[in-house]
Short mmCIF file of C-alpha atoms in Angstrom, two decimals:
data_model
loop_
_atom_site.label_atom_id
_atom_site.label_comp_id
_atom_site.label_asym_id
_atom_site.label_seq_id
_atom_site.Cartn_x
_atom_site.Cartn_y
_atom_site.Cartn_z
CA MET A 1352 186.26 43.99 49.25
CA ASN A 1353 183.94 44.66 52.11
CA ARG A 1354 186.35 47.22 53.41
CA ASP A 1355 186.35 49.07 50.08
CA VAL A 1356 182.64 49.17 50.01
CA LEU A 1357 182.60 50.50 53.53
CA LEU A 1358 185.17 53.19 52.64
CA TRP A 1359 183.20 54.24 49.63
CA CYS A 1360 180.12 54.43 51.65
CA LEU A 1361 181.85 56.57 54.22
CA ALA A 1362 183.23 58.85 51.54
CA VAL A 1363 179.78 59.26 50.00
CA VAL A 1364 178.27 60.05 53.40
CA ALA A 1365 181.01 62.56 54.09
CA ALA A 1366 180.53 64.17 50.73
CA ILE A 1367 176.79 64.38 51.21
CA SER A 1368 177.11 65.88 54.68
CA ALA A 1369 179.67 68.38 53.45
CA ALA A 1370 177.38 69.38 50.64
CA ALA A 1371 174.51 69.63 53.06
CA ALA A 1372 176.54 71.74 55.41
CA VAL A 1373 177.56 74.07 52.63
CA ALA A 1374 174.01 74.33 51.43
CA LEU A 1375 172.87 75.09 54.99
CA ILE A 1376 175.49 77.78 55.48
CA VAL A 1377 174.58 79.43 52.20
CA ARG A 1378 170.94 79.36 53.09
CA THR A 1379 171.52 80.75 56.57
CA ARG A 1380 173.54 83.58 55.14
CA ALA A 1381 170.88 84.42 52.67
CA LEU A 1382 168.30 84.33 55.41
CA GLY A 1383 170.43 86.61 57.62
CA ALA A 1384 170.79 89.12 54.83
CA ARG A 1385 167.07 89.13 54.21
CA LYS A 1386 166.38 89.51 57.89
CA ARG A 1387 168.72 92.46 58.19
CA LYS A 1388 167.16 94.08 55.19
CA PHE A 1389 163.70 93.53 56.60
CA GLU A 1390 164.75 94.87 59.97
CA ALA A 1391 166.15 98.00 58.46
CA GLU A 1392 162.98 98.53 56.54
CA SER A 1393 160.79 98.04 59.58
CA ALA A 1394 162.94 100.40 61.63
CA GLN A 1395 162.54 103.01 58.97
CA ARG A 1396 158.79 102.46 58.86
CA LEU A 1397 158.62 102.64 62.62
CA ALA A 1398 160.50 105.91 62.63
CA GLU A 1399 158.13 107.29 60.03
CA ALA A 1400 155.15 106.10 61.99
CA GLU A 1401 156.54 107.65 65.12
CA ARG A 1402 157.07 110.92 63.35
CA SER A 1403 153.51 111.00 62.09
CA LEU A 1404 152.28 110.00 65.54
CA LEU A 1405 154.18 112.91 67.01
CA THR A 1406 152.68 115.35 64.56
CA ALA A 1407 149.27 113.89 65.21
CA ARG A 1408 149.82 114.27 68.93
CA THR A 1409 150.97 117.85 68.59
CA ASP A 1410 147.95 118.61 66.48
CA LEU A 1411 145.67 116.95 68.99
CA GLN A 1412 147.24 118.91 71.84
CA LYS A 1413 146.85 122.10 69.85
CA PHE A 1414 143.20 121.37 69.24
CA ARG A 1415 142.70 120.47 72.86
CA ASP A 1416 144.32 123.72 74.00
CA GLU A 1417 142.22 125.67 71.58
CA GLN A 1418 139.12 123.92 72.77
CA ASP A 1419 140.01 124.51 76.41
CA SER A 1420 140.68 128.17 75.92
CA ALA A 1421 137.48 128.49 73.92
CA LEU A 1422 135.59 126.81 76.73
CA GLN A 1423 137.26 128.98 79.34
CA GLU A 1424 136.53 132.05 77.31
CA ALA A 1425 132.91 130.97 76.98
CA GLU A 1426 132.68 130.30 80.72
CA ARG A 1427 134.30 133.63 81.49
CA THR A 1428 131.92 135.44 79.18
CA ALA A 1429 128.97 133.59 80.67
CA GLU A 1430 130.18 134.43 84.19
CA GLU A 1431 130.72 138.05 83.28
CA SER A 1432 127.35 138.44 81.64
CA THR A 1433 125.64 136.67 84.57
CA LYS A 1434 127.50 138.97 86.92
CA ALA A 1435 126.51 142.02 84.91
CA VAL A 1436 122.83 141.06 84.98
CA LEU A 1437 122.93 140.16 88.65
CA LYS A 1438 124.92 143.28 89.46
CA GLY A 1439 122.24 145.46 87.93
CA ALA A 1440 119.51 143.62 89.81
CA ALA A 1441 121.46 143.68 93.07
CA ARG A 1442 122.16 147.39 92.79
CA PHE A 1443 118.48 147.99 92.23
CA LEU A 1444 117.60 145.93 95.31
CA GLN A 1445 120.37 147.58 97.28
CA SER A 1446 119.15 151.08 96.58
CA LEU A 1447 115.53 150.10 97.17
CA ALA A 1448 116.44 148.55 100.51
CA ALA A 1449 118.43 151.65 101.46
CA GLU A 1450 115.56 153.89 100.45
CA GLN A 1451 113.13 151.75 102.41
CA THR A 1452 115.39 151.87 105.49
CA THR A 1453 115.45 155.65 105.32
CA LEU A 1454 111.67 155.72 104.86
CA LEU A 1455 111.18 153.37 107.80
CA ASP A 1456 113.45 155.54 109.93
CA GLY A 1457 111.14 158.46 109.24
CA ILE A 1458 107.96 156.44 109.81
CA GLN A 1459 109.29 155.06 113.08
CA ARG A 1460 109.96 158.57 114.30
CA LYS A 1461 106.62 159.83 113.03
CA TYR A 1462 104.61 157.10 114.75
CA GLY A 1463 107.06 156.72 117.64
CA GLY A 1464 104.35 157.16 120.25
CA HIS A 1465 101.90 154.78 118.60
CA ALA A 1466 101.44 151.05 119.20
CA VAL A 1467 102.18 150.44 115.51
CA LEU A 1468 105.84 151.12 116.36
CA ALA A 1469 106.26 147.51 117.50
CA ASP A 1470 105.32 146.25 114.03
CA LEU A 1471 107.43 148.89 112.34
CA LEU A 1472 110.45 147.66 114.28
CA ASP A 1473 109.81 144.13 112.96
CA VAL A 1474 109.47 145.41 109.41
CA ASN A 1475 112.71 147.32 109.78
CA HIS A 1476 114.44 144.18 111.03
CA ALA A 1477 113.28 142.18 108.00
CA ASN A 1478 114.35 145.01 105.75
CA ALA A 1479 117.81 145.16 107.34
CA GLN A 1480 118.31 141.46 106.59
CA MET A 1481 117.21 141.96 103.00
CA ALA A 1482 119.57 144.90 102.62
CA ARG A 1483 122.45 142.69 103.81
CA LYS A 1484 121.64 140.00 101.22
CA ALA A 1485 121.39 142.59 98.46
CA GLN A 1486 124.74 144.03 99.52
CA GLY A 1487 126.27 140.55 99.56
CA ILE A 1488 125.11 139.80 96.02
CA ALA A 1489 126.34 143.19 94.88
CA VAL A 1490 129.80 142.52 96.36
CA MET A 1491 129.92 139.08 94.68
CA CYS A 1492 129.20 140.78 91.35
CA GLY A 1493 131.83 143.45 91.89
CA ALA A 1494 129.39 146.29 92.52
CA PRO A 1495 130.39 148.98 95.01
CA LEU A 1496 129.08 148.78 98.53
CA GLY A 1497 126.87 151.49 99.98
CA ARG A 1498 128.91 154.26 101.52
CA ARG A 1499 128.56 156.18 104.77
CA ASN A 1500 129.81 159.71 105.13
CA GLN A 1501 130.25 159.80 108.88
CA PRO A 1502 132.81 158.02 111.01
CA ALA A 1503 131.18 155.88 113.67
CA SER A 1504 132.23 154.24 116.90
CA VAL A 1505 133.25 150.62 116.46
CA TYR A 1506 130.55 149.70 118.97
CA ASP A 1507 127.85 151.25 116.79
CA VAL A 1508 129.27 149.59 113.67
CA VAL A 1509 128.96 146.19 115.35
CA ARG A 1510 125.45 147.07 116.55
CA SER A 1511 124.54 147.97 112.98
CA ALA A 1512 125.87 144.54 111.91
CA GLN A 1513 123.90 142.95 114.73
CA GLY A 1514 120.67 144.35 113.32
CA GLN A 1515 121.28 142.58 110.01
CA ILE A 1516 120.93 139.02 111.29
CA ARG A 1517 117.85 137.11 112.31
CA ASN A 1518 118.33 136.30 116.00
CA PHE A 1519 120.10 139.51 116.82
CA SER A 1520 119.25 139.54 120.52
CA ARG A 1521 121.65 136.61 121.05
CA VAL A 1522 124.55 138.92 120.28
CA GLU A 1523 126.23 140.49 123.30
CA ILE A 1524 128.63 143.30 122.58
CA MET A 1525 131.26 144.47 125.01
CA GLN A 1526 131.06 148.20 125.62
CA GLN A 1527 133.77 150.09 123.85
CA SER A 1528 134.21 153.80 123.61
CA GLY A 1529 136.83 156.04 122.15
CA ILE A 1530 137.54 154.00 119.05
CA ALA A 1531 135.98 155.18 115.83
CA LEU A 1532 136.06 153.61 112.38
CA LYS A 1533 136.76 155.96 109.50
CA ALA A 1534 133.74 156.68 107.33
CA SER A 1535 135.04 154.60 104.42
CA ALA A 1536 135.41 151.53 106.65
CA VAL A 1537 131.98 151.71 108.30
CA ALA A 1538 129.87 149.95 105.64
CA PRO A 1539 132.37 147.21 104.64
CA VAL A 1540 133.24 146.31 108.23
CA ALA A 1541 129.56 146.28 109.20
CA LEU A 1542 128.77 143.90 106.32
CA ALA A 1543 131.71 141.61 107.12
CA VAL A 1544 130.81 141.47 110.82
CA ALA A 1545 127.15 140.86 109.90
CA GLU A 1546 128.09 137.87 107.74
CA LEU A 1547 130.33 136.48 110.49
CA LEU A 1548 127.59 136.97 113.09
CA ASP A 1549 125.13 135.24 110.74
CA ASN A 1550 127.51 132.28 110.42
CA ALA A 1551 127.99 132.21 114.18
CA ALA A 1552 124.21 132.23 114.67
CA SER A 1553 123.54 129.58 112.00
CA PHE A 1554 126.12 127.11 113.29
CA SER A 1555 125.17 127.21 116.95
CA GLN A 1556 122.07 126.49 118.96
CA HIS A 1557 119.34 129.06 118.65
CA ASP A 1558 119.66 130.20 122.25
CA ALA A 1559 123.44 130.04 122.62
CA PRO A 1560 125.15 133.39 123.17
CA ILE A 1561 127.37 135.07 120.61
CA GLU A 1562 129.93 137.38 122.17
CA VAL A 1563 131.63 140.29 120.52
CA THR A 1564 134.68 141.78 122.20
CA PHE A 1565 137.31 144.27 121.12
CA GLN A 1566 141.06 144.03 121.51
CA ARG A 1567 143.90 146.26 120.54
CA VAL A 1568 146.92 144.32 119.41
CA GLN A 1569 149.86 146.59 118.56
CA SER A 1570 148.54 148.98 115.95
CA ASN A 1571 145.61 146.77 114.99
CA LEU A 1572 142.09 146.72 116.32
CA CYS A 1573 140.51 143.27 116.56
CA ILE A 1574 136.80 142.60 116.60
CA VAL A 1575 136.49 139.14 118.13
CA ILE A 1576 133.33 137.10 117.62
CA ASP A 1577 132.97 133.99 119.80
CA ASP A 1578 130.19 131.51 119.25
CA ALA A 1579 129.17 128.40 121.15
CA GLY A 1580 128.63 126.30 118.05
CA VAL A 1581 130.01 122.98 116.92
CA GLY A 1582 133.28 124.35 115.56
CA MET A 1583 134.87 123.44 112.25
CA SER A 1584 136.82 120.48 110.92
CA ASP A 1585 140.37 121.02 109.66
CA GLU A 1586 139.13 120.72 106.09
CA ASP A 1587 136.43 123.34 106.68
CA ARG A 1588 138.99 125.61 108.27
CA GLN A 1589 141.27 125.38 105.24
CA LYS A 1590 138.37 126.06 102.87
CA ALA A 1591 137.21 129.01 104.97
CA THR A 1592 140.73 130.45 105.14
CA ALA A 1593 141.09 130.19 101.36
CA LEU A 1594 137.74 131.94 100.84
CA LEU A 1595 138.53 134.63 103.41
CA SER A 1596 141.85 135.49 101.76
CA GLY A 1597 139.89 136.85 98.80
CA ASP A 1598 142.31 135.12 96.39
CA ASN A 1599 140.02 132.26 95.61
CA VAL A 1600 136.67 133.65 94.54
CA PRO A 1601 134.17 130.94 93.62
CA ARG A 1602 132.25 131.40 90.39
CA LEU A 1603 128.61 132.33 90.71
CA SER A 1604 127.76 129.10 88.91
CA GLN A 1605 129.64 127.14 91.58
CA LEU A 1606 127.58 128.53 94.43
CA GLY A 1607 124.72 126.10 93.96
CA THR A 1608 121.00 126.50 94.38
CA GLN A 1609 121.27 127.52 98.01
CA PRO A 1610 124.17 129.88 97.62
CA LYS A 1611 126.39 130.48 100.61
CA PHE A 1612 128.26 133.59 99.79
CA GLY A 1613 128.91 134.78 103.31
CA LEU A 1614 132.60 133.95 103.47
CA PRO A 1615 133.41 134.90 99.84
CA VAL A 1616 131.74 138.26 100.46
CA VAL A 1617 133.79 138.78 103.62
CA GLY A 1618 136.96 137.79 101.75
CA LEU A 1619 136.31 140.12 98.82
CA ASN A 1620 135.41 142.94 101.17
CA ALA A 1621 138.46 142.40 103.34
CA ARG A 1622 140.77 142.39 100.34
CA GLN A 1623 139.20 145.48 98.80
CA TYR A 1624 139.19 147.59 101.97
CA GLY A 1625 142.41 146.32 103.48
CA PHE A 1626 141.45 144.36 106.58
CA LYS A 1627 141.94 140.71 107.51
CA VAL A 1628 139.55 138.06 108.77
CA ASP A 1629 140.50 134.81 110.43
CA VAL A 1630 138.18 132.04 111.57
CA THR A 1631 140.68 129.38 112.57
CA GLY A 1632 140.56 130.15 116.28
CA VAL A 1633 138.57 128.26 118.87
CA SER A 1634 136.19 130.28 121.02
CA ARG A 1635 136.10 129.88 124.77
CA TYR A 1636 132.82 128.02 124.34
CA GLY A 1637 134.48 125.52 122.03
CA GLY A 1638 132.93 127.03 118.92
CA VAL A 1639 134.51 129.21 116.29
CA ARG A 1640 136.38 132.39 117.09
CA ALA A 1641 136.26 134.82 114.19
CA VAL A 1642 138.62 137.77 114.31
CA VAL A 1643 138.35 140.86 112.13
CA LEU A 1644 141.71 142.60 112.20
CA LEU A 1645 141.59 146.27 111.29
CA PRO A 1646 144.89 147.99 110.55
CA GLU A 1647 145.41 151.47 111.94
CA GLU A 1648 144.51 153.11 108.62
CA LEU A 1649 140.89 152.17 109.19
CA TRP A 1650 140.34 153.48 112.72
CA THR A 1651 141.23 156.32 115.04
CA MET A 1652 141.19 156.89 118.77
CA GLU A 1653 138.96 159.90 118.33
CA GLU A 1654 135.64 160.07 120.02
CA THR A 1655 132.88 160.28 117.44
CA PRO A 1656 130.63 163.29 117.82
CA PRO A 1657 127.08 162.32 118.75
CA PRO A 1658 124.92 162.27 115.64
CA VAL A 1659 122.52 164.92 116.92
CA GLN A 1660 123.79 167.99 118.72
CA GLU A 1661 121.37 169.06 121.37
CA THR A 1662 121.24 171.44 124.23
CA PRO A 1663 121.75 169.74 127.58
CA VAL A 1664 118.86 170.02 129.98
CA ARG A 1665 120.72 172.24 132.40
CA ARG A 1666 121.60 174.81 129.78
CA ILE A 1667 118.03 175.05 128.67
CA ARG A 1668 117.13 176.35 132.10
CA HIS A 1669 119.96 178.88 132.27
CA ILE A 1670 119.64 180.89 129.11
CA PRO A 1671 120.98 184.44 129.53
CA MET A 1672 118.42 187.18 129.83
CA ALA A 1673 117.44 189.67 127.18
CA GLU A 1674 118.91 192.57 129.22
CA ASP A 1675 122.24 190.84 129.54
CA GLU A 1676 122.47 190.27 125.86
CA PRO A 1677 120.45 192.77 123.91
CA GLU A 1678 121.03 190.85 120.70
CA ASP A 1679 118.79 188.11 122.06
CA ARG A 1680 116.24 188.33 119.32
CA THR A 1681 114.39 185.90 117.18
CA VAL A 1682 115.31 185.26 113.58
CA HIS A 1683 112.64 187.75 112.59
CA GLY A 1684 114.20 190.50 114.66
CA LEU A 1685 111.57 190.52 117.39
CA PRO A 1686 112.78 190.75 120.97
CA LYS A 1687 112.52 187.49 122.82
CA ARG A 1688 110.38 187.14 125.84
CA GLY A 1689 112.45 186.76 128.97
CA GLU A 1690 112.66 183.30 130.34
CA ARG A 1691 112.00 182.29 133.86
CA GLN A 1692 115.00 180.82 135.51
CA ALA A 1693 113.46 179.13 138.53
CA PRO A 1694 112.85 175.58 137.53
CA THR A 1695 109.21 174.84 137.02
CA ALA A 1696 109.84 171.16 136.71
CA SER A 1697 110.95 169.59 139.93
CA VAL A 1698 114.37 168.88 138.54
CA THR A 1699 116.87 170.04 141.13
CA ASP A 1700 119.31 172.73 140.31
CA ALA A 1701 122.73 171.78 139.07
CA GLY A 1702 125.50 172.77 141.46
CA GLY A 1703 128.08 173.62 138.84
CA SER A 1704 126.33 176.61 137.30
CA SER A 1705 125.88 178.70 140.45
CA GLY A 1706 127.56 181.83 139.03
CA LYS A 1707 125.29 181.90 136.08
CA SER A 1708 122.19 181.29 138.15
CA ALA A 1709 123.14 184.05 140.58
CA ARG A 1710 123.32 186.42 137.66
CA THR A 1711 120.04 185.28 136.28
CA LEU A 1712 118.07 184.71 139.44
CA LYS A 1713 117.09 188.36 139.80
CA LYS A 1714 115.11 187.99 136.64
CA ALA A 1715 113.73 184.72 137.81
CA SER A 1716 110.18 185.96 137.71
CA ARG A 1717 110.30 186.68 134.02
CA GLY A 1718 109.48 184.44 131.16
CA ALA A 1719 108.87 180.75 131.16
CA GLY A 1720 112.13 179.01 130.28
CA GLY A 1721 111.34 175.93 132.33
CA LEU A 1722 107.86 175.67 130.91
CA ALA A 1723 109.19 176.17 127.43
CA ALA A 1724 111.68 173.37 128.03
CA ILE A 1725 108.88 171.05 129.08
CA GLN A 1726 106.84 172.11 126.10
CA ARG A 1727 109.73 171.59 123.72
CA GLY A 1728 110.53 168.22 125.21
CA THR A 1729 106.92 167.12 124.98
CA MET A 1730 106.51 168.40 121.47
CA SER A 1731 109.69 166.89 120.14
CA GLY A 1732 108.68 163.69 121.86
CA ARG A 1733 105.48 163.68 119.86
CA ALA A 1734 106.78 164.97 116.60
CA VAL A 1735 110.00 164.45 114.72
CA GLU A 1736 111.15 168.00 114.72
CA VAL A 1737 109.40 170.96 116.32
CA PRO A 1738 111.07 174.35 116.12
CA SER A 1739 110.88 176.62 119.10
CA SER A 1740 107.85 178.86 118.89
CA GLU A 1741 110.09 181.87 119.25
CA GLY A 1742 112.82 181.03 116.82
CA THR A 1743 116.07 179.37 117.63
CA GLU A 1744 117.89 180.02 120.87
CA ASP A 1745 121.05 181.18 119.20
CA ALA A 1746 119.38 183.43 116.65
CA MET B 775 118.11 155.55 93.48
CA SER B 776 121.56 155.33 91.99
CA ASP B 777 122.38 157.64 89.15
CA GLY B 778 125.26 156.08 87.28
CA PRO B 779 126.19 152.47 86.78
CA ASP B 780 129.14 152.58 89.16
CA ASP B 781 128.16 155.35 91.52
CA GLU B 782 128.41 154.38 95.13
CA LEU B 783 125.12 154.28 96.91
CA GLU B 784 125.01 156.71 99.82
CA LEU B 785 123.50 155.30 102.98
CA THR B 786 121.68 158.01 104.89
CA SER B 787 119.68 155.93 107.34
CA ALA B 788 120.61 155.74 111.00
CA LEU B 789 123.57 153.41 111.49
CA VAL B 790 122.11 151.68 114.52
CA PRO B 791 118.52 150.63 113.89
CA LEU B 792 116.00 151.33 116.64
CA PHE B 793 115.13 147.66 117.14
CA VAL B 794 118.76 147.03 118.11
CA ILE B 795 118.63 149.89 120.63
CA THR B 796 115.67 148.19 122.31
CA ASN B 797 117.29 144.76 121.82
CA GLY B 798 114.03 143.38 120.44
CA ARG B 799 112.01 144.08 123.57
CA HIS B 800 108.29 144.61 123.20
CA LEU B 801 106.46 147.83 123.84
CA PRO B 802 105.10 148.08 127.39
CA ALA B 803 101.32 148.21 127.85
CA ASP B 804 99.66 151.48 126.87
CA HIS B 805 98.92 152.61 130.42
CA GLU B 806 102.56 152.22 131.46
CA TYR B 807 105.06 155.05 131.00
CA GLU B 808 102.53 157.52 129.66
CA HIS B 809 104.17 160.62 128.37
CA THR B 810 103.33 162.66 131.47
CA ALA B 811 104.62 159.99 133.86
CA LEU B 812 107.63 161.23 135.83
CA VAL B 813 110.88 159.34 135.99
CA THR B 814 113.88 159.65 138.24
CA ALA B 815 116.97 157.64 138.94
CA ARG B 816 116.63 155.38 141.96
CA GLU B 817 118.98 156.34 144.77
CA GLY B 818 122.06 154.20 144.82
CA ALA B 819 121.33 152.72 141.42
CA SER B 820 124.13 150.26 141.11
CA ALA B 821 126.95 151.67 139.05
CA ALA B 822 127.98 148.24 137.89
CA VAL B 823 124.62 147.62 136.26
CA ALA B 824 124.59 151.14 134.86
CA ARG B 825 127.95 150.59 133.21
CA ALA B 826 126.60 147.63 131.27
CA LEU B 827 123.81 149.73 129.80
CA SER B 828 123.62 150.68 126.16
CA PRO B 829 124.67 154.27 125.40
CA GLU B 830 121.03 155.22 124.89
CA ALA B 831 119.89 153.79 128.22
CA ARG B 832 122.85 155.48 129.90
CA LYS B 833 121.81 158.78 128.38
CA VAL B 834 118.33 158.32 129.82
CA MET B 835 119.91 157.62 133.22
CA ASP B 836 122.00 160.79 132.95
CA LEU B 837 118.91 162.83 132.11
CA VAL B 838 116.92 161.61 135.09
CA ALA B 839 119.85 161.50 137.50
CA ASP B 840 119.14 164.88 139.15
CA GLY B 841 115.40 164.84 139.52
CA PHE B 842 112.10 163.98 137.96
CA LEU B 843 111.62 164.32 134.23
CA SER B 844 108.56 163.39 132.22
CA VAL B 845 108.67 160.54 129.75
CA ALA B 846 107.91 162.98 126.93
CA GLU B 847 110.84 165.17 127.94
CA VAL B 848 113.18 162.20 128.06
CA SER B 849 112.04 161.36 124.55
CA GLY B 850 112.61 164.91 123.40
CA HIS B 851 116.07 165.23 124.86
CA THR B 852 117.29 161.85 123.64
CA HIS B 853 115.77 162.42 120.18
CA LEU B 854 114.39 158.92 120.37
CA PRO B 855 110.77 158.08 119.52
CA LEU B 856 108.49 157.93 122.55
CA GLY B 857 107.91 154.18 122.14
CA ILE B 858 111.63 153.46 122.15
CA VAL B 859 112.06 155.52 125.33
CA ARG B 860 109.19 153.64 126.96
CA ILE B 861 110.86 150.32 126.14
CA LEU B 862 114.16 151.60 127.56
CA LEU B 863 112.38 152.83 130.69
CA ALA B 864 110.66 149.47 131.14
CA GLN B 865 114.06 147.80 131.00
CA LEU B 866 115.59 150.31 133.43
CA GLU B 867 112.71 149.85 135.89
CA GLU B 868 113.11 146.09 135.63
CA ASP B 869 116.79 146.53 136.51
CA SER B 870 115.65 148.69 139.50
CA LEU B 871 117.59 151.66 138.22
CA ILE B 872 114.71 154.13 138.06
CA LEU B 873 111.53 155.10 139.86
CA VAL B 874 108.41 155.95 137.88
CA ARG B 875 105.63 158.14 139.25
CA LYS B 876 102.42 157.68 137.34
CA PRO B 877 100.54 160.82 136.32
CA ILE B 878 97.61 161.90 138.44
CA PRO B 879 94.57 160.61 136.56
CA ARG B 880 92.51 163.26 134.90
CA VAL B 881 89.25 163.99 136.72
CA GLU B 882 86.56 162.29 134.74
CA ARG B 883 83.96 165.01 134.99
CA ALA B 884 84.24 168.35 136.71
CA GLU B 885 81.46 169.05 139.15
CA ARG B 886 79.80 172.01 137.57
CA GLU B 887 77.83 172.96 140.67
CA LEU B 888 80.86 173.00 142.89
CA LEU B 889 82.78 175.11 140.42
CA SER B 890 79.99 177.65 140.05
CA ALA B 891 79.66 177.82 143.84
CA VAL B 892 83.39 178.62 144.08
CA LEU B 893 83.06 181.19 141.32
CA ASP B 894 80.12 182.79 143.08
CA GLY B 895 82.07 182.86 146.31
CA LEU B 896 84.99 184.58 144.59
CA ARG B 897 82.70 187.10 142.93
CA THR B 898 81.10 188.03 146.23
CA LYS B 899 84.47 188.34 147.94
CA PHE B 900 86.28 190.36 145.25
CA GLY B 901 83.19 191.96 143.73
CA ALA B 902 84.03 191.08 140.16
#
């Protein structure tokens, strides 16, 4: 009896657990199906969301690009219009400074014998520095540099650069003759050297020397500027090299309130006129060694003719006589007075012209060549230009 | 003044400014190197020092190498203003490269009596 009851109980328990298990399985399956369905749906939604995100991103990027280019365009326009305004102003200053230099040249010659000359020299110095600044701004704005029509010796070009900095007497230039810069290179090289000299002067003690030497390396001419300054850090060197290459021109708006456009000006100039500048060297004083490397297109080995042709002293005293050359007449056709050949000044006779003096000595009592020479010298010393009282010698 | 917007400006001024030629030296005092003072190269002026001179100073040395020349003449022949030549001469004298002979000072006042006595003497002798 008890055993039956126990069996029944067992059977009931088994049946219940089987039913429970079946119910559980069914439920799990249903759940799994729902989960899969849900997952599929979410994946689809995710994909859609991702697609819209992508489009949104593309749109955003497009807008950003548009904005950037608009900004760049605006900056470029602003830079260009600033440059145009500044270029006009700089050109005006440039031509005024040039005009003033020419004027001062004349005034210095006019009052050359007067004590005011000392002040005029100072004014000219200030003006030369202003002219350099004006030229620098003009170059930064893409305006053409002033042009010189005459070739000049490299020594004179460096001396012209020397005059454009404040403490110019610190600059010592090695003598160099027989090398001339072509006319087109004179102004740009002078400006570049002036900026380098100014840097050398600014970054060294106010009494330290600045040395300029010349070297010929293969077909190039190097102008070497050594200063006794503090030198440059590696970072400064890299920056300077980038600026000097002329590839990396800073915007006017990046120059700041105390603009330093020395090196950019040198770089632009060098690139435009075809020379190279390097400041990475170390000078023998431990400062910076700047080298301006001029390719052979910019210079020649020709001697430059002196700017003013004049008669040497000895020839003035040995002018042929009227009888020897009957055509010796003034521009107005009047016969010239004979000129005395014996020197009236105590300048001794030159040995080399003995033949000529022998021919002319017999007429030594005539005329006053020596006196005229003294008079001419005195007069042209007092005035800018005094023509001979009897017309030109070669008339 | 420039004519067109992109015309190159032509620079006509002297390339080397005068204050560079004098290297910033001051003018000598008025009574020094008057324009009638005579200048000559000192004998045995050291060639080494002369070589280091600027081209302008060397030109002055060449001019006065053979004898005496007045300051005014030096100025005329070098085409440099008188003041610039005086500064160059001061530098050359400092370097002991030249000798300067000051002009004989002008007689302040001629003695009229002496002159008329001479004139009288001449008249009596030559019967003018």
